[in-house]
Coordinates of C-alpha atoms in Angstrom, one line a residue:
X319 CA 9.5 3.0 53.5
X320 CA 13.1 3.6 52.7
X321 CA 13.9 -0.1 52.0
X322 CA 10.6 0.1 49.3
X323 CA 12.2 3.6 47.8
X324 CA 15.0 2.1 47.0
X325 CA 13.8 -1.4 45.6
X326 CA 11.2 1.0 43.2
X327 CA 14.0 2.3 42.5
X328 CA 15.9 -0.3 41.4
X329 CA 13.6 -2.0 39.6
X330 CA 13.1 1.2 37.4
X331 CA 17.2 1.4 36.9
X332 CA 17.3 -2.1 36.3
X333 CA 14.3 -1.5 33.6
X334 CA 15.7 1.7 31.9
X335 CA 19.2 -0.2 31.9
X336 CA 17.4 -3.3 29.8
X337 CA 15.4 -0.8 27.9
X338 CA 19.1 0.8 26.9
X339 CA 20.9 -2.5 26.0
X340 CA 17.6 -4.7 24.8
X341 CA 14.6 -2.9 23.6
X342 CA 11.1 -4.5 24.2
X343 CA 8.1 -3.8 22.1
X344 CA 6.7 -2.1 25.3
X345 CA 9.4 0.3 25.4
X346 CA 9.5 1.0 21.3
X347 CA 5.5 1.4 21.4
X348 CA 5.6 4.1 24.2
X349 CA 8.2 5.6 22.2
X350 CA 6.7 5.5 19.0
X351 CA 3.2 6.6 21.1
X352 CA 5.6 10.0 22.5
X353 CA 6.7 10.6 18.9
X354 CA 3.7 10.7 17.6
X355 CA 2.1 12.7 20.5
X356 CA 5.3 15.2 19.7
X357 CA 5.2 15.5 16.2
X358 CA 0.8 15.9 15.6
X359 CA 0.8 17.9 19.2
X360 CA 1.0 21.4 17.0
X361 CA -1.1 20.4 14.4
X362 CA -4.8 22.9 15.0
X363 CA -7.9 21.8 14.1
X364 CA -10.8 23.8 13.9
X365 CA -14.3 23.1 16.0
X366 CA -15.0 20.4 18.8
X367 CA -16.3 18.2 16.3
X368 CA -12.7 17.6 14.2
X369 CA -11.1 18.1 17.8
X370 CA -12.8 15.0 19.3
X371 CA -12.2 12.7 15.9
X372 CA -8.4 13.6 15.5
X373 CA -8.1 12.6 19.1
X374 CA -9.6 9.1 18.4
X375 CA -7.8 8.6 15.0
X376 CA -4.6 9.2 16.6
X377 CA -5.0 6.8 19.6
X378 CA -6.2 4.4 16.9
X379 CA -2.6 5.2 15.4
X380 CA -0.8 4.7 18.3
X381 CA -2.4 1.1 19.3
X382 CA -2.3 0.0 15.3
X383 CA 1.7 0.8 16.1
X384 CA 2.1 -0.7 19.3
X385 CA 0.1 -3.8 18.0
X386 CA 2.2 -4.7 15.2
X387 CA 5.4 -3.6 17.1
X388 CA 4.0 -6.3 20.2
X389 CA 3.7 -8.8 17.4
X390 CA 7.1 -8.8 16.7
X391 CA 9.2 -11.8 17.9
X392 CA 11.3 -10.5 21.0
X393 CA 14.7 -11.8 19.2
X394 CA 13.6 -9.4 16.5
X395 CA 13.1 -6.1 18.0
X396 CA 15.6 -3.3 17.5
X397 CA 15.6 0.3 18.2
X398 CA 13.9 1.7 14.5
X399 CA 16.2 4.4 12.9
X400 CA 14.8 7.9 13.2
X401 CA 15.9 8.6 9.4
X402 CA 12.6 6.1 8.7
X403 CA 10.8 6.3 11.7
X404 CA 10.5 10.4 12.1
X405 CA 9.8 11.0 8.1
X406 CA 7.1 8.4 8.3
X407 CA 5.4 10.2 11.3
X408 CA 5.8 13.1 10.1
X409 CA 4.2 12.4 6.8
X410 CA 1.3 10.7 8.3
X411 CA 0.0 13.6 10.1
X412 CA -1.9 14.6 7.1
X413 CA -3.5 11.4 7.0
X414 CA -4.2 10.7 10.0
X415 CA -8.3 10.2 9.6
X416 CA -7.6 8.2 6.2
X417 CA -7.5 4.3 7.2
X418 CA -5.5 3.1 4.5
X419 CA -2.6 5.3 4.6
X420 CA -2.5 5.1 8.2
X421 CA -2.6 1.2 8.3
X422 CA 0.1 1.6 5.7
X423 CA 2.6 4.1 8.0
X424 CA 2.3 1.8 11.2
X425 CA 2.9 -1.0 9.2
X426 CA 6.6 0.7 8.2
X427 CA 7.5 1.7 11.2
X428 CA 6.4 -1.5 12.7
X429 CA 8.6 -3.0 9.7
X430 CA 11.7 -0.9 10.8
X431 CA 11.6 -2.4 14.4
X432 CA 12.0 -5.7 13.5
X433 CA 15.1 -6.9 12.1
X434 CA 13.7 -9.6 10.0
X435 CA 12.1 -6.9 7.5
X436 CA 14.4 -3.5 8.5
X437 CA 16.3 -4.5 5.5
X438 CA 13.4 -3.5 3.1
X439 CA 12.4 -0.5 4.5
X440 CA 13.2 2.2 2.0
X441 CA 13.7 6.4 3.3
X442 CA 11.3 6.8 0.1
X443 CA 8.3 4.9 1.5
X444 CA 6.9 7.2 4.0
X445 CA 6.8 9.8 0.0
X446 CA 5.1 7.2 -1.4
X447 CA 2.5 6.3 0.8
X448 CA 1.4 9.8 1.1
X449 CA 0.9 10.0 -3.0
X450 CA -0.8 6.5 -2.6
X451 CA -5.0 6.8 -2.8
X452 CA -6.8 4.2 -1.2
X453 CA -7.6 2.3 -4.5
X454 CA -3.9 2.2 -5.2
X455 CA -3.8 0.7 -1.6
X456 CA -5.9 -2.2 -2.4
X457 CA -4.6 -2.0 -5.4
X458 CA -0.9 -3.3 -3.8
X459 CA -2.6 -5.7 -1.3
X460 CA -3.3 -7.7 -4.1
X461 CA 0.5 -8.3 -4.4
X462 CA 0.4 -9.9 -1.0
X463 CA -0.6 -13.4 -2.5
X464 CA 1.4 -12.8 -5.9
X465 CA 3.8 -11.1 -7.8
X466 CA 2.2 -11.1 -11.2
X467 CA -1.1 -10.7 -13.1
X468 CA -2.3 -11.0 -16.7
X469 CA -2.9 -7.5 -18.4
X470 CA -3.9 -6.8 -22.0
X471 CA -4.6 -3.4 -23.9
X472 CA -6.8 -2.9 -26.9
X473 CA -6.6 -1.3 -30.1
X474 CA -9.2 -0.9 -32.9
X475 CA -8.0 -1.2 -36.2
X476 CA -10.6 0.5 -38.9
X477 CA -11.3 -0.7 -42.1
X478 CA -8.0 1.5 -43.3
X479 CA -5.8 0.1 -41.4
X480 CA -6.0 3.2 -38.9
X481 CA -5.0 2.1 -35.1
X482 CA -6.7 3.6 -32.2
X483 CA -5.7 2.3 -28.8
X484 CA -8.4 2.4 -25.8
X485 CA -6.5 3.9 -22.7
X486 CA -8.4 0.7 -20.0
X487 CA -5.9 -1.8 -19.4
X488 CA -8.1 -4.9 -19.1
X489 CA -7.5 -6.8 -15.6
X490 CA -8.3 -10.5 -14.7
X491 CA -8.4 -10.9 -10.5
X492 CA -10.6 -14.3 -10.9
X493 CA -7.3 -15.8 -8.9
X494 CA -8.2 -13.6 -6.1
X495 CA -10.7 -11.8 -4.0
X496 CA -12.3 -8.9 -6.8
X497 CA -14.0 -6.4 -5.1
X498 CA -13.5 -4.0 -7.5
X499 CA -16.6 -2.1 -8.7
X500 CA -17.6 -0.5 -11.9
X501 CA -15.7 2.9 -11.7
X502 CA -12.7 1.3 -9.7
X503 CA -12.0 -1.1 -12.9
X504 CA -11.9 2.5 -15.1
X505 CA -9.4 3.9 -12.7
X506 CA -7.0 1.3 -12.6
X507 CA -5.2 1.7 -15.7
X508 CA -4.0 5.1 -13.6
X509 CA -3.3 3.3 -10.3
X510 CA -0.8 1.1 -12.6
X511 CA 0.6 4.3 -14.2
X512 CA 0.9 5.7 -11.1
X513 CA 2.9 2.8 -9.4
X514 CA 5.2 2.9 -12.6
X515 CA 6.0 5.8 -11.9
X516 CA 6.9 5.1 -8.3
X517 CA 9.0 2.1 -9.4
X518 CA 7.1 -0.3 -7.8
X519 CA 5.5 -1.7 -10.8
X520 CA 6.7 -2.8 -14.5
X521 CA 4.2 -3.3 -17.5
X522 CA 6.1 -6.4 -19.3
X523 CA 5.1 -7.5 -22.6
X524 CA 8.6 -9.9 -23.2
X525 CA 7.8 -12.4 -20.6
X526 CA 4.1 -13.2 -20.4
X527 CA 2.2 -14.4 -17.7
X528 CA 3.0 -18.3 -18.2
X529 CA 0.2 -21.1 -19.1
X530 CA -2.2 -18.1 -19.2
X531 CA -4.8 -18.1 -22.3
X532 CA -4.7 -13.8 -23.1
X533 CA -7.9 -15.5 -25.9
X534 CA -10.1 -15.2 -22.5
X535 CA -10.0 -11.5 -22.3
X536 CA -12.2 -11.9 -24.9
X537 CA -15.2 -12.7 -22.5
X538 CA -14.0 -9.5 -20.7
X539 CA -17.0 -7.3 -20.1
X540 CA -14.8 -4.5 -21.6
X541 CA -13.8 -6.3 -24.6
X542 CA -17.4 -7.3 -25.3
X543 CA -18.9 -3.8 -24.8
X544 CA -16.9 -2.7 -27.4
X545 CA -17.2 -5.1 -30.1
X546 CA -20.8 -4.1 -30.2
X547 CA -20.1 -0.4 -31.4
X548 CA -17.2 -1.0 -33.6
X549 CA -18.0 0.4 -36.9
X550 CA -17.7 -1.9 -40.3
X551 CA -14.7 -3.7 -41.2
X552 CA -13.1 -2.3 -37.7
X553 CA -11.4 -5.2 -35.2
X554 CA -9.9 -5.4 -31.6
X555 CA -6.4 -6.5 -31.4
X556 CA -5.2 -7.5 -28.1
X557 CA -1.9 -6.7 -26.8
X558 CA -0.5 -9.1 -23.9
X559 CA 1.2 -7.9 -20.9
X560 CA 1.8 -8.8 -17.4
X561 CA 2.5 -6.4 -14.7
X562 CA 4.9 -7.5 -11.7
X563 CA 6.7 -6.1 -9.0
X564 CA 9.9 -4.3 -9.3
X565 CA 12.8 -5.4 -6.4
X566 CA 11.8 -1.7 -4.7
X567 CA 8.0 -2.7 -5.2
X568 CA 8.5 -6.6 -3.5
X569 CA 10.2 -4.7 -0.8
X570 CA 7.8 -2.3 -0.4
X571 CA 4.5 -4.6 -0.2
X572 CA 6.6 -6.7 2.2
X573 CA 7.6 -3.9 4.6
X574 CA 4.4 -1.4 3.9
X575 CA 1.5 -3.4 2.8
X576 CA -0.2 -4.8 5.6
X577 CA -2.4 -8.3 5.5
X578 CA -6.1 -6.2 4.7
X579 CA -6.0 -2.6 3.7
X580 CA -9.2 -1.1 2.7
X581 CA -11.3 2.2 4.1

């Protein structure tokens, strides 16, 4: 009995002294679980019914962590600095039941555990994702696959010469998966204010989206329905943009945005 005492034992010294000088994404995950367990712990909720689905959205949280911290390539794992990791986790308690955002904070601190994308994680992500809304989520997933996209804005121009812009940016995602609806397309103009605002996104109209013909937002559903109630002697102008990622924004998507976010 003795003998097996002491080789438990020092298999568990031998493990905490490897845990010490070379983390292992099983040791970071438990971690990152007992954060999490210590930071949501105080947080009430009211009635059995929120009790029960907090409890599953936050073991969900802790596997989506220690999944994408097990992913990472042994020779990349370090200890993640609590300056990212304990803001992040802290912000995320609010958001705990929203998929998006929570996809979006284990993807960062996943990111600040592995040494091959630590260098883009920013201490103003875990702000930002908590003033992101789902839409603006998908919104930045499209920035996955590329940096840039064709915009154009439209302004009528009456029979005086009066200008009157429209507010809708008009968007072209035929390069990539659209599954934006109806109302989503109206709100987007925001999400892209929004982002600017953030500093993730610029609205460029000196370089141009290159070998792209602007001409086809004509065929735009936007473009069309309002040529129809134009009043006499009125015309559309079109106003050529693209929008791309700032340096903050590229390192943002690439340390935040994980490969499908959606609710």
């Amino acid at each position: 009995m003795e003998k097996e005492l002491a080789k438990a034992a020092g298999t568990l010294a031998k493990d905490v002294a490897e845990d010490l000088v070379r983390p292992t994404s099983k040791s970071i995950g438990e971690n990152m679980g007992l954060l999490v367990d210590g930071v949501m712990g105080w947080l009430g909720y009211w009635g059995q019914k929120q009790q029960i689905k907090r409890a599953v959205h936050l073991e969900e949280y802790k596997k989506q962590i220690a999944k994408k911290i097990a992913e990472i390539p042994e020779e990349n794992l370090i200890e993640p600095p609590v300056r990212i990791v304990g803001p992040a986790i802290e912000a995320s308690k609010f958001f705990i039941e929203e998929t998006t955002c929570r996809e979006m904070f284990a993807q960062l601190i996943a990111s600040s555990c592995n040494s091959a994308v630590s260098g883009a994680v920013h201490p103003s992500f875990p702000e930002i994702i908590k003033q992101l809304s789902p839409l603006d989520a998908r919104f930045l997933l499209l920035f996955k696959k590329q940096s840039t996209f064709p915009i154009v804005e439209l302004t009528e121009k009456d029979a005086n010469g009066k200008l009157t812009p429209y507010p809708n940016l008009l968007f072209d995602f035929m390069a990539v998966p659209n599954d934006f609806t109806y109302p989503e397309h109206l709100e987007l103009s925001k999400t892209v204010d929004m982002l600017i605002r953030f500093g993730l996104l610029i609205k460029n109209d000196r370089i141009i989206q290159l070998n792209y013909d602007y001409d086809s937002f004509k065929k735009h559903w936007f473009y069309s329905a309002m040529e129809k109630i134009l009043e006499e002697g009125s015309t559309l102008k079109i106003h050529s943009y693209r929008i791309e990622l700032t340096l903050l924004g590229k390192d943002f998507v690439k340390s935040c945005v994980p490969d499908d976010t959606g609710e």
